[in-house]
Coordinates of C-alpha atoms in Angstrom, one line a residue:
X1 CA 23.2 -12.8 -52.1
X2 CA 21.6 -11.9 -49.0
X3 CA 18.2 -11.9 -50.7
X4 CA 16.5 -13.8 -53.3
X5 CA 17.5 -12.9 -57.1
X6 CA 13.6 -11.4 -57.4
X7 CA 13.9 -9.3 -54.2
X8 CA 17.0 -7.6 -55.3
X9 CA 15.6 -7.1 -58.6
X10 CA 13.1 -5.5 -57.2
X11 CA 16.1 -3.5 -54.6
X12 CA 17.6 -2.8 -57.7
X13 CA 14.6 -0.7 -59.5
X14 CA 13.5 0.9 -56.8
X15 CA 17.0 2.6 -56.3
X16 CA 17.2 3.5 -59.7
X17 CA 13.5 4.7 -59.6
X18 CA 14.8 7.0 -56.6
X19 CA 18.2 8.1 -58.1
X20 CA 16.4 9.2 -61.5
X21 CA 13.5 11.0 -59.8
X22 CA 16.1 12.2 -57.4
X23 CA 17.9 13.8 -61.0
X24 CA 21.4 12.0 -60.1
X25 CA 21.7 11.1 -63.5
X26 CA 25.3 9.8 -63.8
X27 CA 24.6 7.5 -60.8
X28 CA 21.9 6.3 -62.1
X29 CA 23.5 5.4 -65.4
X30 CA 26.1 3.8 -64.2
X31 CA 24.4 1.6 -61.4
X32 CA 22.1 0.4 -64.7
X33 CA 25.1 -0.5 -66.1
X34 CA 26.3 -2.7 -63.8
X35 CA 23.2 -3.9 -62.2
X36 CA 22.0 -5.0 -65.5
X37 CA 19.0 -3.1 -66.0
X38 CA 19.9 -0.5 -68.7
X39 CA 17.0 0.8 -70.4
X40 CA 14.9 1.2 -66.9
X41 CA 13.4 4.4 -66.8
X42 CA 11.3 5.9 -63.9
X43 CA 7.5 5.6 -64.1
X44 CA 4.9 7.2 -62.0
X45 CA 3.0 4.6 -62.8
X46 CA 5.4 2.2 -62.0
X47 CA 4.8 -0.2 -59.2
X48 CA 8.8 0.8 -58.4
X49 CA 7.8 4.6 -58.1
X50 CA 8.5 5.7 -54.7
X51 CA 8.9 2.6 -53.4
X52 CA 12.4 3.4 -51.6
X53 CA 10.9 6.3 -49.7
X54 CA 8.0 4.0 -48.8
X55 CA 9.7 1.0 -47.2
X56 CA 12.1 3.9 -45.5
X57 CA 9.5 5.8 -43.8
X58 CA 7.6 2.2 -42.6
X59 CA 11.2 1.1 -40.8
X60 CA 11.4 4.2 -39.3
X61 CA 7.7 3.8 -37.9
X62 CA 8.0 0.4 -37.2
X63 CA 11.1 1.1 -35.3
X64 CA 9.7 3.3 -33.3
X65 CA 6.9 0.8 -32.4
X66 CA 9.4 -1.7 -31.7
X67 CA 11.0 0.7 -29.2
X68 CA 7.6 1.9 -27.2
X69 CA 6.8 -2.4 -27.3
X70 CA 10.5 -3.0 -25.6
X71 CA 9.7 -0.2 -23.0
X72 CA 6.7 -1.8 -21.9
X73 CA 8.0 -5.1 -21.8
X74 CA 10.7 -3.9 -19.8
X75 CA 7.9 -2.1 -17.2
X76 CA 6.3 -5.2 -17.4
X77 CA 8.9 -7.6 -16.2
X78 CA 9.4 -4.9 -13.5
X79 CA 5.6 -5.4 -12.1
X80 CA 6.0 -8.8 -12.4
X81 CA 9.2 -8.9 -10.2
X82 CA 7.5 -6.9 -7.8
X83 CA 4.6 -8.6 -7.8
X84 CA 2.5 -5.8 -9.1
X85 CA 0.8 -7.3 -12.1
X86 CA -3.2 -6.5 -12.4
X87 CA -2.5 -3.8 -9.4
X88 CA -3.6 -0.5 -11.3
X89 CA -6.1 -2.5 -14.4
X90 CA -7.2 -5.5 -12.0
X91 CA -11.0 -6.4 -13.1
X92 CA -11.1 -9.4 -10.8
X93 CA -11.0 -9.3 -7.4
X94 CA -8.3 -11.9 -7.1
X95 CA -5.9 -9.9 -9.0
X96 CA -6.2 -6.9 -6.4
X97 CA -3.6 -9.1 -4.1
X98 CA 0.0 -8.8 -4.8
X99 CA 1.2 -12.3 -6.6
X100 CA 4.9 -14.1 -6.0
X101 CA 7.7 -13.4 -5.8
X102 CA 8.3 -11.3 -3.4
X103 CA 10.1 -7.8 -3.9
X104 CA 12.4 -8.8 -0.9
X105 CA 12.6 -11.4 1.8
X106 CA 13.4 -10.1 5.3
X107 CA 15.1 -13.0 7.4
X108 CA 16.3 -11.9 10.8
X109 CA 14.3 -13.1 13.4
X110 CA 14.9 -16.3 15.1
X111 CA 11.0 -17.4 16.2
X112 CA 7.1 -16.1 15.0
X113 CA 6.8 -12.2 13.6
X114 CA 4.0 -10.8 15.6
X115 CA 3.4 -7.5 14.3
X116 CA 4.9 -5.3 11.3
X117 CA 4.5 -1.3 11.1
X118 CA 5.8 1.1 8.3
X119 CA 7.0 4.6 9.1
X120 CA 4.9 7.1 8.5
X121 CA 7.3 9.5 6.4
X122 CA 10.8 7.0 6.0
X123 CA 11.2 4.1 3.8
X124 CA 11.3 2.3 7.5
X125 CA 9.9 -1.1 8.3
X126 CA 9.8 -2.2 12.1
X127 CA 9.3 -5.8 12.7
X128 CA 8.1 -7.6 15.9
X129 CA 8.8 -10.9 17.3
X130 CA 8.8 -13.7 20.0
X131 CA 12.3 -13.6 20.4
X132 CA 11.6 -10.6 22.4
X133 CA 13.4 -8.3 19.9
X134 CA 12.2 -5.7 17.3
X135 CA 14.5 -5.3 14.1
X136 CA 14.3 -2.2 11.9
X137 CA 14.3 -2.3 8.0
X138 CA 14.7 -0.1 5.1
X139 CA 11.5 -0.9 3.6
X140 CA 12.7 -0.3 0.0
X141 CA 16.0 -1.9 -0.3
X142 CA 15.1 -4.6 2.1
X143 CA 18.5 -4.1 4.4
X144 CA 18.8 -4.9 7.8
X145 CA 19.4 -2.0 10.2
X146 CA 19.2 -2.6 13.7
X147 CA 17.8 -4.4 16.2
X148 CA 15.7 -2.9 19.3
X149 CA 16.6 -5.1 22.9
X150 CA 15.4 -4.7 26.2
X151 CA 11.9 -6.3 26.1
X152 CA 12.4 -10.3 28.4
X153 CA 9.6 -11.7 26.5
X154 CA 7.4 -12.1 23.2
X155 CA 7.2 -8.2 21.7
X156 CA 2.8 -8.6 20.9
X157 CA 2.7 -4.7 19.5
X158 CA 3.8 -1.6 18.2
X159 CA 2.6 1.9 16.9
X160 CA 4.8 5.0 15.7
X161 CA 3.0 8.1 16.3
X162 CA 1.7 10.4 13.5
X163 CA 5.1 12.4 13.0
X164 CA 6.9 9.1 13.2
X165 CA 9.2 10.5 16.6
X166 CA 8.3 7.9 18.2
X167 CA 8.2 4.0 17.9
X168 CA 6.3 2.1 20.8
X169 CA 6.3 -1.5 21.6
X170 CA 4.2 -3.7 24.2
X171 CA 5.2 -7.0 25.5
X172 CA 4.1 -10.6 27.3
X173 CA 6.5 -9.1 30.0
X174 CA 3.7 -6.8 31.1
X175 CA 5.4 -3.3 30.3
X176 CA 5.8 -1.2 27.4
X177 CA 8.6 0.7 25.7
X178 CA 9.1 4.0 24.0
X179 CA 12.0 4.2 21.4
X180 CA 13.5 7.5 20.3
X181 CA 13.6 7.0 16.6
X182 CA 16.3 10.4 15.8
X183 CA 18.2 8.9 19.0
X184 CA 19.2 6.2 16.7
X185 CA 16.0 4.3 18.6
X186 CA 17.3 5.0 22.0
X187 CA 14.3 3.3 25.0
X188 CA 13.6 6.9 26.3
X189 CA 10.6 5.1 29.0
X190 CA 9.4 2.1 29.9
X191 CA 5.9 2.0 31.2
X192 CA 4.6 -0.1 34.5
X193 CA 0.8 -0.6 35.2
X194 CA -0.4 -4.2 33.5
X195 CA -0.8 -7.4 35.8
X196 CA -0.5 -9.3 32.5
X197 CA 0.7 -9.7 29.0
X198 CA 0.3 -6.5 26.8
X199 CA -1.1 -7.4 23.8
X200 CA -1.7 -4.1 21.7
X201 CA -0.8 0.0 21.8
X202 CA -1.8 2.9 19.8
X203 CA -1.8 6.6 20.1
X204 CA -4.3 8.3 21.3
X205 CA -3.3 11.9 20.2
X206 CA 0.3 13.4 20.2
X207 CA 0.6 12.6 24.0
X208 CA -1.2 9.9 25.0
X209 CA -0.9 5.9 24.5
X210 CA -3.8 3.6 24.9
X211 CA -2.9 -0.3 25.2
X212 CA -5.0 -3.5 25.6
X213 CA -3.9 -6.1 28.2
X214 CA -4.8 -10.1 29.1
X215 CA -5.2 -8.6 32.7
X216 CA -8.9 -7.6 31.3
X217 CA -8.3 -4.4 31.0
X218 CA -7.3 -1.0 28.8
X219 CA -5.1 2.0 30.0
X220 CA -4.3 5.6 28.8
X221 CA -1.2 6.8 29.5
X222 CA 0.8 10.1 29.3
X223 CA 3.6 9.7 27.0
X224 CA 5.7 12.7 28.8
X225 CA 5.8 11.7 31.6
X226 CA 4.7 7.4 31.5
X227 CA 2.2 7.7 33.4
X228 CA -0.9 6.2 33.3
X229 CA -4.0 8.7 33.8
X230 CA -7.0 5.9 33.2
X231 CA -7.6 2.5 33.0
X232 CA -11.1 1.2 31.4
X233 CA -12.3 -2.4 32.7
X234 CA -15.2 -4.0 31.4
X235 CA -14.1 -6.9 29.3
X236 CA -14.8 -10.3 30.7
X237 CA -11.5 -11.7 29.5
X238 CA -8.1 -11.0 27.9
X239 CA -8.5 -7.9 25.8
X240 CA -6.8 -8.4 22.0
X241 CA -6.7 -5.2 20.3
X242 CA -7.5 -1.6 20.7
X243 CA -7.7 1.2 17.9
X244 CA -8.5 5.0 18.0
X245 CA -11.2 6.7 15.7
X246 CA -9.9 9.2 13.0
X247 CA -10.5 12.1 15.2
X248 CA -9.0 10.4 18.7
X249 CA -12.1 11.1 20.1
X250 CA -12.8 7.4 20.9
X251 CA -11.1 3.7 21.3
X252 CA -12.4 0.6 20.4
X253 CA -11.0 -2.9 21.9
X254 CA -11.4 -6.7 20.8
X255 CA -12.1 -9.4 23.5
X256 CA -12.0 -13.3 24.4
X257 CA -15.3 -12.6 25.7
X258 CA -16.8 -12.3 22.3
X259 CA -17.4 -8.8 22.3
X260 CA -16.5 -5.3 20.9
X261 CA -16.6 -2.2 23.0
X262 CA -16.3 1.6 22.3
X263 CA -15.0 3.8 25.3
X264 CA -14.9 7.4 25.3
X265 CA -11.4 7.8 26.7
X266 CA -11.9 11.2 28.5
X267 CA -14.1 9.9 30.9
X268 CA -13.4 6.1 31.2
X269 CA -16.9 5.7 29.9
X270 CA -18.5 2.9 27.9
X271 CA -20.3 3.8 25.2
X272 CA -21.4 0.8 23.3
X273 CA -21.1 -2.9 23.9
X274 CA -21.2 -5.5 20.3
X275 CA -21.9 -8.8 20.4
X276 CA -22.8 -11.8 17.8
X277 CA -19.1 -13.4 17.0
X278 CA -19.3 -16.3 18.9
X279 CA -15.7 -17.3 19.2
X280 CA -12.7 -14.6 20.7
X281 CA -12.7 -11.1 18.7
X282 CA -9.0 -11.0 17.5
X283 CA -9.5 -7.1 15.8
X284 CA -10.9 -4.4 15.6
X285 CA -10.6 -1.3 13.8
X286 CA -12.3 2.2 13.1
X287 CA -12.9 2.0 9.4
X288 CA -10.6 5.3 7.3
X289 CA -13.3 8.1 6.2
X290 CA -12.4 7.2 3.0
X291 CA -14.5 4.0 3.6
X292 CA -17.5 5.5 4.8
X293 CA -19.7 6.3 1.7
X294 CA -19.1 2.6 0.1
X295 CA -20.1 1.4 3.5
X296 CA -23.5 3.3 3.6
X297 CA -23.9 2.0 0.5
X298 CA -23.5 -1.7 1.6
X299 CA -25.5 -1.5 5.2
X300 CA -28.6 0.1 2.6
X301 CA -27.9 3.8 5.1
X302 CA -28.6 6.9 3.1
X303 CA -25.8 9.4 2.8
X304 CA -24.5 11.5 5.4
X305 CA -26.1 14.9 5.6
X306 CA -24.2 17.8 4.5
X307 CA -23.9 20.9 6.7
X308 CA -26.4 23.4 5.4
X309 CA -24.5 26.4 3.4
X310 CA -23.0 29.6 5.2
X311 CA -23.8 33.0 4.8
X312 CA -20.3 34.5 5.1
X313 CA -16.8 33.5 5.2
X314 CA -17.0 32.8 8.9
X315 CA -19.9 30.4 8.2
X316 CA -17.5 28.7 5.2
X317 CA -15.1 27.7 8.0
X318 CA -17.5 26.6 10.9
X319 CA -19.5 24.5 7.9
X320 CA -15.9 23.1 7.2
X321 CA -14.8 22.5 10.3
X322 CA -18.4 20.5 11.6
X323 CA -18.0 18.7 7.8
X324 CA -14.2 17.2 8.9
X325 CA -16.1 16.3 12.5
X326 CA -18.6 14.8 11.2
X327 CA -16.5 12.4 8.6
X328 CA -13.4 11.8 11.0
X329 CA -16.2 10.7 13.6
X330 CA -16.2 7.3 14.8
X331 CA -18.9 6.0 12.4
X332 CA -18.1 2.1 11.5
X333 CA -16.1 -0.6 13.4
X334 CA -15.1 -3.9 11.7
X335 CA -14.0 -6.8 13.4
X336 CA -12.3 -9.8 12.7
X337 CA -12.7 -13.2 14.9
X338 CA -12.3 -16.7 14.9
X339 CA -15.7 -18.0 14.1
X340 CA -13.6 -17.2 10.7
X341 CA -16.4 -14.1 10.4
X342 CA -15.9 -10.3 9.6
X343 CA -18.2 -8.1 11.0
X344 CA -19.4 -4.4 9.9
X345 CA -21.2 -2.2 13.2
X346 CA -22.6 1.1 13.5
X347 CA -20.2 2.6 16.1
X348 CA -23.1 4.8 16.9
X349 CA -26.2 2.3 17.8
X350 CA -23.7 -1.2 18.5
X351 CA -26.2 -2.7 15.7
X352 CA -24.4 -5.3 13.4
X353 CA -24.6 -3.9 9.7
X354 CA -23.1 -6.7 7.7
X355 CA -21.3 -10.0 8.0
X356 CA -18.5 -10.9 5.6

């Protein structure tokens, strides 16, 4: 027997017990018979009574557990594959990092990556790289697709503009490129104007392109027409990075001098000058809005003012439209440098709110 003689004893009784109050007599009578347990009569005070319908209903219960447990294991393994494990529940800060392995492993390039972008709408990864080349990916299946050529040395940069039109790169060979992305990435314009290598571009608006050079300084150019309209000199030495506010109203660059400056790009103006890292200032980057109310919080700045309340429908949308000014202002900078510091600044004073 598959089960002890007691158990299917017990099997045996709590069929009958079901048959009987069930009223298939016959049956009943004649699985007594050759089960052995003539005489048995159903009880409701039995510990047999029912007991068929009760180990029935628990399987069914339990099965359904067992199916909801195999489903999460299953999502389980998934985050784990992906390296997504303590993303959404983390409690410790070290779980907020993705863990090994990898979703995918991107091996094309033949010397250093240098910069990596994602589309802004596609599942499109562009990659950047000494070997003067920048190779495009599909970001979610991990293929190769193409590879961009025409740069003669290290590729330092690149930026796709908000619609994703457009993919620009800057190189050590003292230009910079514009790709047609629906042209299958076609170089549309390359731009002149550096005396040295190019080490960082970003748009500056739907138009305009703002790059950082080791020739000490930072240009705006027109993307119609590749010309450059204004170039901003101040920086001592090689300038690293450049990044425009939320609103595009102003630019912010990184230095080897040490220092972090904010330019009005309009007028060619500076408007602040930051200094305390005392090794070269790598980054630096306009902090999202979304940042802005934890970072009052940790410089000890009260909350921004709200616009008063209008007095007609007019009033809502000037009030709304001085509300998104004020929050896609240029409000905090952080910068990153090799005195192995972070630093948090008040775009609007140049005074150092926090060190990480």
């Amino acid at each position: 027997h598959v089960l002890p003689e007691r158990q299917l004893k017990e099997l045996q009784k709590a069929i009958l017990d079901f048959m009987q109050t069930q009223g298939y007599a016959e049956s009943s009578q004649v699985f007594a018979r050759e089960t052995d347990n003539e005489g048995f009569v159903a009880d409701a005070t039995d510990r047999h009574h029912n007991l068929l319908a009760k180990k029935w209903t628990s399987v069914i219960r339990l099965q359904k557990k067992i199916m909801d447990l195999e489903t999460r294991l299953s999502k389980l393994q998934d985050d784990i594959a992906t390296g997504a494990v303590g993303l959404r529940r983390a409690a410790k800060p070290t779980e907020w990092l993705p863990r090994p392995p990898a979703k995918q492993k991107l091996a094309q390039h033949r010397l250093p990556i240098t910069g990596v972008r994602f589309h802004p709408q596609y599942t499109v990864l562009a990659t950047a790289s000494e070997d003067m080349t920048v190779k495009i990916w599909d970001s979610e299946s991990g293929d190769f697709e193409r590879t961009l050529k025409g740069h003669t040395k290290s590729v330092q940069g690149m930026a796709f503009d908000a619609k994703g039109a457009v993919l620009v790169t800057c190189s050590a060979d003292l230009t910079l490129r514009v790709w047609d992305v629906a042209d299958e990435y076609k170089c549309v314009r390359t731009l002149h104007g550096h005396d040295h290598c190019v080490s960082a571009v970003s748009f500056l608006g739907p138009d305009k392109l703002v790059s950082a050079s080791r020739d000490k300084t930072v240009k705006v150019w027109e993307l119609s027409t590749g010309y450059c309209i204004r170039t901003l000199a101040g920086h001592a030495a090689w300038v690293r990075d450049v990044s425009v506010s939320p609103d595009a109203r102003m630019i912010c660059t990184a230095s080897n001098d040490q220092s972090i400056r904010l330019w009005d790009p309009a007028t060619g103006e500076c408007k602040g000058d930051m200094r305390g890292h005392e090794n070269v200032v790598e980054a630096a980057r306009f902090a999202p809005p979304a940042a802005h109310p934890a970072l009052r919080r940790l410089a000890g700045l009260p909350p921004a003012p709200r616009p008063p309340r209008p007095s007609s429908a007019a009033g809502v949308d000037a009030t709304n439209g001085e509300a998104d000014a004020v929050e896609n202002a240029a409000q905090f900078i952080i910068s990153g440098a090799r005195d192995k510091t972070l630093r948090l600044w008040d775009a609007t004073t140049s005074t150092l709110l926090h060190t990480f």
